[in-house]
Short mmCIF file of C-alpha atoms in Angstrom, two decimals:
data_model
loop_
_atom_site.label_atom_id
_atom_site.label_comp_id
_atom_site.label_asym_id
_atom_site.label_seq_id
_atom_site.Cartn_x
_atom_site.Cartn_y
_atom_site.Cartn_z
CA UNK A 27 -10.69 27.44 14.65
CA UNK A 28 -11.11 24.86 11.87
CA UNK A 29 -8.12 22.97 12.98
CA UNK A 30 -9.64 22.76 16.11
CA UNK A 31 -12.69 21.44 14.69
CA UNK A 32 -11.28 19.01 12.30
CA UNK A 33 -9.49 17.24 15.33
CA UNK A 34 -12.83 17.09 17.92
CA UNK A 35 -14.51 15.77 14.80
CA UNK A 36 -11.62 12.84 14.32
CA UNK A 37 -11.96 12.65 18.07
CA UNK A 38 -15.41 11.91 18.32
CA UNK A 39 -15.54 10.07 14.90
CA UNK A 40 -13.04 7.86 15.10
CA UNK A 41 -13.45 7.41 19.10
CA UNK A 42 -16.64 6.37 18.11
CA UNK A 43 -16.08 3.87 15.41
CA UNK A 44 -12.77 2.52 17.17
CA UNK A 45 -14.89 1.49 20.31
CA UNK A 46 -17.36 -0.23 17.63
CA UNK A 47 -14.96 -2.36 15.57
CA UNK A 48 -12.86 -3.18 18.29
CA UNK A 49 -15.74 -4.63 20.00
CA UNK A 50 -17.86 -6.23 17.26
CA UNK A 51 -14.98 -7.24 14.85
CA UNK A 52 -17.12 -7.73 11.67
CA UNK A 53 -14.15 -8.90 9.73
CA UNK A 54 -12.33 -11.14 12.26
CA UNK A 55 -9.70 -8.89 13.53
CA UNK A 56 -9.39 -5.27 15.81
CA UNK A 57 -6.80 -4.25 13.53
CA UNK A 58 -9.27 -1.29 11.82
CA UNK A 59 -10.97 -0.28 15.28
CA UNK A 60 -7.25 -0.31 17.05
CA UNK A 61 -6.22 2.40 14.27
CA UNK A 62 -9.07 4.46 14.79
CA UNK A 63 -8.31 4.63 18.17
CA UNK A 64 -5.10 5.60 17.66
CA UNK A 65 -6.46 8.25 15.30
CA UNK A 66 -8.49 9.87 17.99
CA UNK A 67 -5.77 9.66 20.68
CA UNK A 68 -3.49 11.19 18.44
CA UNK A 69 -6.22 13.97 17.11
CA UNK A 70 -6.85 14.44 21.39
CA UNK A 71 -3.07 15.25 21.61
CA UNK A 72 -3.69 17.67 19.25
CA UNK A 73 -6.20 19.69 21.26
CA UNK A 74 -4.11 19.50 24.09
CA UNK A 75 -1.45 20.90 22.18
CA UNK A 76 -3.63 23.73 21.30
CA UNK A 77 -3.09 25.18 25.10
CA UNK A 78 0.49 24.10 25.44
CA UNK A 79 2.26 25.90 22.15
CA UNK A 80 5.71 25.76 23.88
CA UNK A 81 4.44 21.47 23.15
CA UNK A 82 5.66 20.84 19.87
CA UNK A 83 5.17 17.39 19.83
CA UNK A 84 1.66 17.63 20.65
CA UNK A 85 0.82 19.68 17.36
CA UNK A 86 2.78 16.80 15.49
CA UNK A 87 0.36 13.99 16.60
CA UNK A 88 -2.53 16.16 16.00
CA UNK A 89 -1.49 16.21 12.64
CA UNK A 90 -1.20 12.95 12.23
CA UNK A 91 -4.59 12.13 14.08
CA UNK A 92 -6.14 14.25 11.28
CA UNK A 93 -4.41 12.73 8.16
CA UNK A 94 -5.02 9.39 9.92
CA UNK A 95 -8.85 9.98 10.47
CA UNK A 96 -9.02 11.53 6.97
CA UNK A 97 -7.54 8.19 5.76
CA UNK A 98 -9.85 6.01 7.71
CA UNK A 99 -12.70 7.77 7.67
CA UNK A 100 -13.60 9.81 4.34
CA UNK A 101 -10.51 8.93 1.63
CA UNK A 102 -10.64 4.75 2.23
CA UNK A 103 -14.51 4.50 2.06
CA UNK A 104 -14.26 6.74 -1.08
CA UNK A 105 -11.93 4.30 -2.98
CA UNK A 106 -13.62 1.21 -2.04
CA UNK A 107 -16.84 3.01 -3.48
CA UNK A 108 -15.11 3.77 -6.57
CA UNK A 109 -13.88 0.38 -6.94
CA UNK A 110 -17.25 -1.25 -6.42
CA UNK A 111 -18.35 0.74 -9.39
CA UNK A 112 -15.68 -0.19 -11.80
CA UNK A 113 -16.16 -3.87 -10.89
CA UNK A 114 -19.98 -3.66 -11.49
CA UNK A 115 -19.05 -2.11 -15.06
CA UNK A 116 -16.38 -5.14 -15.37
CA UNK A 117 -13.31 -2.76 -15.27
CA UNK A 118 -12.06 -5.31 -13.32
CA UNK A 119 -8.03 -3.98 -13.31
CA UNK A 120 -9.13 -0.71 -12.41
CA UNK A 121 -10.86 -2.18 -9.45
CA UNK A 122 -8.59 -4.13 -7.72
CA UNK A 123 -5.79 -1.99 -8.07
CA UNK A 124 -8.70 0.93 -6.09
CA UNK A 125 -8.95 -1.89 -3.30
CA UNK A 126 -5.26 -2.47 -3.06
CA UNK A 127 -5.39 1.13 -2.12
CA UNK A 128 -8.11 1.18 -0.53
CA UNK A 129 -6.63 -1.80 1.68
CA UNK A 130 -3.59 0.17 2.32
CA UNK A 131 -5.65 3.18 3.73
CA UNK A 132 -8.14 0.93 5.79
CA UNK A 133 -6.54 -2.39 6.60
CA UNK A 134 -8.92 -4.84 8.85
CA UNK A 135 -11.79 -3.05 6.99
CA UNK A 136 -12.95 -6.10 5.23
CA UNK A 137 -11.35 -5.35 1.94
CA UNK A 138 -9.58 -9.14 1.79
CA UNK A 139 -12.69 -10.29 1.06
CA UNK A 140 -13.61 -8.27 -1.68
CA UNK A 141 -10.61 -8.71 -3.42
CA UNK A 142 -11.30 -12.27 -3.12
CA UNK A 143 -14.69 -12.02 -5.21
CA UNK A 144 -12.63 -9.63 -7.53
CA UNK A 145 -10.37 -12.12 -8.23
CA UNK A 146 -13.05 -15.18 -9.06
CA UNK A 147 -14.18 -12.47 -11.20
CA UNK A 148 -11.37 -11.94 -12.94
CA UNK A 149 -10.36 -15.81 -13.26
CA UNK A 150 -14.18 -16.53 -14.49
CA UNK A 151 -13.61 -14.13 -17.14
CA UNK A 152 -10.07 -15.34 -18.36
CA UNK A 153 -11.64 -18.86 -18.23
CA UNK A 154 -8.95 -19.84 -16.23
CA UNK A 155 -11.12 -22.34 -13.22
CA UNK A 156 -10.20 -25.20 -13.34
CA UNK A 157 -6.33 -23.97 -13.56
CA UNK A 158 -6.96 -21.83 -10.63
CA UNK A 159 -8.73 -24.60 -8.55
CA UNK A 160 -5.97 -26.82 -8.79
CA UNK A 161 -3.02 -24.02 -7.90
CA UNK A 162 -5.14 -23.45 -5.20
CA UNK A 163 -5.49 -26.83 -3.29
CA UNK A 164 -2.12 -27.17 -4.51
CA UNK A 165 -1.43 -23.91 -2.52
CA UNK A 166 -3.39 -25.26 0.61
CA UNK A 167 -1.64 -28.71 1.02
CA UNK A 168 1.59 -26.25 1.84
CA UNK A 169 -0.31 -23.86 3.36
CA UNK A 170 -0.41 -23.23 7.65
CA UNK A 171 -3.31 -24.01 8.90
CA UNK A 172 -4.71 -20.60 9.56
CA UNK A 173 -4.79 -19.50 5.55
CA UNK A 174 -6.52 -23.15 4.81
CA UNK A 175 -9.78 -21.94 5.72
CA UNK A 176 -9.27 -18.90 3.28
CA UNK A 177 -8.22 -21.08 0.41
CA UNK A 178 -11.28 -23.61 0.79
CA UNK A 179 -13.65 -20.17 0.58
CA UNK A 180 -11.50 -18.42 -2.32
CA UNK A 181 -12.22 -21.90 -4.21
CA UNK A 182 -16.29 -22.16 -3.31
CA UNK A 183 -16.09 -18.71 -4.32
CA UNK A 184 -14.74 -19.09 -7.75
CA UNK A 185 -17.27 -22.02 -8.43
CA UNK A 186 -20.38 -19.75 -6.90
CA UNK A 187 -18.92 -16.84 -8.91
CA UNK A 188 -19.16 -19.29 -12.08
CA UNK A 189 -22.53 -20.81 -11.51
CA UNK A 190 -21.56 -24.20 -10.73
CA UNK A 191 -23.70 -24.55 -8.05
CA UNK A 192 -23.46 -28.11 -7.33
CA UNK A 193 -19.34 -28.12 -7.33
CA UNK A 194 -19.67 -25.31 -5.01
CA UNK A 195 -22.13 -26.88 -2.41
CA UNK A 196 -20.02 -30.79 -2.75
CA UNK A 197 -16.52 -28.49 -2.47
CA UNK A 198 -18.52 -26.71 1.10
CA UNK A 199 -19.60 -29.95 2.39
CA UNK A 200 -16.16 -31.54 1.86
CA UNK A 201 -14.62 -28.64 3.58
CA UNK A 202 -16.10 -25.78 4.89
CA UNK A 203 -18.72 -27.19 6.94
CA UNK A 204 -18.83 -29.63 9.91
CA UNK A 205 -20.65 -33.09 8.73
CA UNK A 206 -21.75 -31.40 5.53
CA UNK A 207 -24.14 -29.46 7.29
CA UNK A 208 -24.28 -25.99 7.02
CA UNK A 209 -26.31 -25.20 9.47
CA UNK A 210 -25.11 -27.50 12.61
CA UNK A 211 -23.01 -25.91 15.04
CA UNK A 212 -19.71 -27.42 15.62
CA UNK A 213 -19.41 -30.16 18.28
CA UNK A 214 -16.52 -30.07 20.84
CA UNK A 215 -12.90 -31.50 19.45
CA UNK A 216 -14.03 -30.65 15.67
CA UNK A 217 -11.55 -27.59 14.78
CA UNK A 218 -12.90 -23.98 14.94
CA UNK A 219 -12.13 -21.33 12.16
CA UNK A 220 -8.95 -19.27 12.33
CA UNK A 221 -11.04 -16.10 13.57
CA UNK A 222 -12.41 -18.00 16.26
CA UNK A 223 -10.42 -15.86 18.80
CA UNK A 224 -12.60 -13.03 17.71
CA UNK A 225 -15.82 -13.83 19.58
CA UNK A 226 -17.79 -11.27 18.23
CA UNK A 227 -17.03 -11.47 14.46
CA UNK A 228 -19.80 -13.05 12.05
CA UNK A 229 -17.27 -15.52 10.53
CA UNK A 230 -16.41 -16.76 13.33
CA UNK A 231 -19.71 -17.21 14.48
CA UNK A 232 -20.75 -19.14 11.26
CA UNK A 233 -17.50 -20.79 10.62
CA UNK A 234 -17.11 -19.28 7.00
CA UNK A 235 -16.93 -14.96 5.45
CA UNK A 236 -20.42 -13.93 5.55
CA UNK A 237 -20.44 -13.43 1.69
CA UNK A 238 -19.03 -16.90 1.50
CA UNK A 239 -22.44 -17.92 3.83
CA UNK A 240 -24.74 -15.80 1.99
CA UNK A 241 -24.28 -16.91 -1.96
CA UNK A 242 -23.92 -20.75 -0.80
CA UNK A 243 -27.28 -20.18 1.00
CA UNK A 244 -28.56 -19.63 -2.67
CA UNK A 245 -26.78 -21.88 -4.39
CA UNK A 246 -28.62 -24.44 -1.97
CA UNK A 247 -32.02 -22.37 -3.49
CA UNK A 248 -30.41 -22.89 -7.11
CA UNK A 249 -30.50 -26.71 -7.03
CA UNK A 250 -33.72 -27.19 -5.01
CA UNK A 251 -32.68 -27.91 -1.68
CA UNK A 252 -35.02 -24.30 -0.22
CA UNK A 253 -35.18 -26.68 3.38
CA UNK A 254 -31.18 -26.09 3.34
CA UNK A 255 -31.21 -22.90 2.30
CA UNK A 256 -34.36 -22.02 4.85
CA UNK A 257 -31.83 -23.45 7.75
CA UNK A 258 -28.54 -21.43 6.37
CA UNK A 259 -30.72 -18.54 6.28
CA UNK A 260 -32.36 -18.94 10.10
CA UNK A 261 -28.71 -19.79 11.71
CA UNK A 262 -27.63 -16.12 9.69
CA UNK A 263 -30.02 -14.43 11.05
CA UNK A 264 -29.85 -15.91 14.49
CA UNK A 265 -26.25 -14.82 14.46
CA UNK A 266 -26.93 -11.74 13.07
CA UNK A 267 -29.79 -10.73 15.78
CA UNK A 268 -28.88 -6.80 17.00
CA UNK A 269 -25.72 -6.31 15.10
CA UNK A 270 -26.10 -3.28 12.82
CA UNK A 271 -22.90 -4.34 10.57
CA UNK A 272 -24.76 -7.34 9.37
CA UNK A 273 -27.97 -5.95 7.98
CA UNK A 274 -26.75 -6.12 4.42
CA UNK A 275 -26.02 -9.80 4.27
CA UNK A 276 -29.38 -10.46 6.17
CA UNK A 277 -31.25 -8.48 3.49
CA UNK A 278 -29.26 -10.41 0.47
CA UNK A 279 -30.10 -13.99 2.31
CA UNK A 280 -33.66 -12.99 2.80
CA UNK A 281 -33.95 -11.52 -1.03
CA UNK A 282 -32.34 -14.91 -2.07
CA UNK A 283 -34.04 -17.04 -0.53
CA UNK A 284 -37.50 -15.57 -1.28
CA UNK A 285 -36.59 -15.31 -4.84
CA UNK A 286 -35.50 -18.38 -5.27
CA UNK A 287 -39.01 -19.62 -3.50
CA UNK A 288 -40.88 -17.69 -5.88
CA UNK A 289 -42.19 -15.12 -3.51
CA UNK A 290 -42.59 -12.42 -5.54
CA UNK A 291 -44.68 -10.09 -3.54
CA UNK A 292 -41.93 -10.04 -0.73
CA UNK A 293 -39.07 -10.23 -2.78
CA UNK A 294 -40.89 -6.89 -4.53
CA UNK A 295 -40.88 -5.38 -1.04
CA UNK A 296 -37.46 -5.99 0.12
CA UNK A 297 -36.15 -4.21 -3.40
CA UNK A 298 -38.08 -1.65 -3.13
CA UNK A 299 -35.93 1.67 -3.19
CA UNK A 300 -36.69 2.56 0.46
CA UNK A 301 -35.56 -0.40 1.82
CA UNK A 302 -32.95 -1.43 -0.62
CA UNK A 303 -31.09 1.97 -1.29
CA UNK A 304 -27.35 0.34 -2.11
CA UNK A 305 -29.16 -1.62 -4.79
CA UNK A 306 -29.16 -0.47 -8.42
CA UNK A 307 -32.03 -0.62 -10.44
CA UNK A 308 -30.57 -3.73 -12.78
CA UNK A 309 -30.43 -5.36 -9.23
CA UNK A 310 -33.69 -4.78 -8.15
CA UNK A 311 -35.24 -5.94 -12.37
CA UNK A 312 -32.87 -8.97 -11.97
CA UNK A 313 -34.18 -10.59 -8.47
CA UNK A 314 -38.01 -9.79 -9.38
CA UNK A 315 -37.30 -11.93 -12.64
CA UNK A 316 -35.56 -14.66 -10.61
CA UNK A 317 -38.66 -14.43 -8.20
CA UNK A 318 -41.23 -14.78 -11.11
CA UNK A 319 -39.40 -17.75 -12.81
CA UNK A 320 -39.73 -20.01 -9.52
#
């Protein structure tokens, strides 16, 4: 009987999220929603094995439905957790090696991205940006054109991740965004990002990775330029309008922006625990100070 529940819940569970990634694409790609798909088909043919013993085959891919939705579902989520918390104490090795795993167990889950910040991190620390910026465009002038795109952000990111603000937001306007201008949709004829097949994922929607979006939006705040910022952060959440997968990059913007503005009253709101639960408490201490010093 607990067989039999394990694979309904992998049926419903990963029927459910399958339909959702496959049809959103957060991160650009179907890959993750395809494989929970294939998790709950295979967990199905399971159940349908149960009344057809003389089926061998049937109890196989029910097995592997369950290890599959296990993977997906409970182990993958739990390793990117982990590694979240060893890069917020700076066990930076630790971390990415969790991701790599965690990448293995949920590819198309976003994880790329992460590891991207991880490794600015990483660089920052070993004092090693300027070296790194140069491999890098070195890198890109060989590169295809669908991993340019992914360079040009792994480089703003290392400068954002540094605090060089103003080489981050001249390196954006020289290559990120259309006419310098972050918040201008693209005209016909000027070339679309490499996601742009994915019509319902966020970066192809804003033409960068959301976190990319997000920390430029207050770097703009950083140097002074809040009417920049105030138009990166109305195009987000225009974009962002419905979709439940984006609520944590609209509540960074807003808490950026608004602490960068010196709003301290709403910045004190957003951070509060209720509303702000994935936050730590250093988190919530460090954006009421920023808020207070503008």
């Amino acid at each position: 009987m607990f067989y039999e529940y394990a694979l309904i819940s992998v049926v419903i569970a990963c029927g459910y999220w399958g339909i959702y990634f496959v049809r959103r694409q957060p991160h650009g790609t179907m890959t993750f929603g395809l494989m929970q798909l294939g998790a709950a088909a295979l967990a199905g043919l399971g159940l349908l094995g149960r009344k057809y013993d003389d089926v061998a085959a049937l109890g196989v891919a029910g097995a592997i439905g369950i290890g599959a939705g296990v993977c997906l579902l409970v182990i993958g989520p739990l390793v990117r957790g982990l590694a979240r918390r060893f890069a917020a104490a700076e066990r930076l090795g630790i971390a990415s090696r969790l991701l790599d795993v965690a990448e293995l167990l949920t590819p198309g889950s976003g994880i790329a991205e992460e590891k991207a910040v991880l490794g600015a991190m990483k660089e920052i620390r070993d004092g090693r940006i300027e070296e790194t910026v140069d491999a890098l465009n070195a890198a890109k002038d060989r590169a295809p054109a669908e991993a340019r795109l992914a360079i040009d952000e792994r480089i703003a990111l290392l400068y954002l991740a540094a605090y060089r603000w103003t080489d981050a937001i001249a390196h954006a306007e020289a290559h990120l965004f259309p006419s310098g201008d972050a918040s201008r949709p693209r005209k016909a004829g000027e070339t679309p990002p490499p996601e742009a097949h994915a019509p319902g994922s966020l970066r192809a929607a804003l033409g960068v990775a959301p976190p990319v979006w997000v920390e430029l939006l207050g770097a703009y705040g950083r140097t002074g330029d809040l009417d920049r910022a105030a138009r990166m952060l109305a195009k987000l959440e225009d974009v962002c309008d419905g979709r439940e997968d984006a609520s944590l990059w609209i509540h960074r913007a807003r808490m950026m922006f608004l602490a960068l503005a010196g709003r301290t009253g709403a910045v004190r709101a957003l951070v509060a625990p209720r509303r702000a639960r994935h936050m730590s408490a250093a988190a919530r201490t460090y954006w009421m100070a920023v808020a207070h010093e503008h």
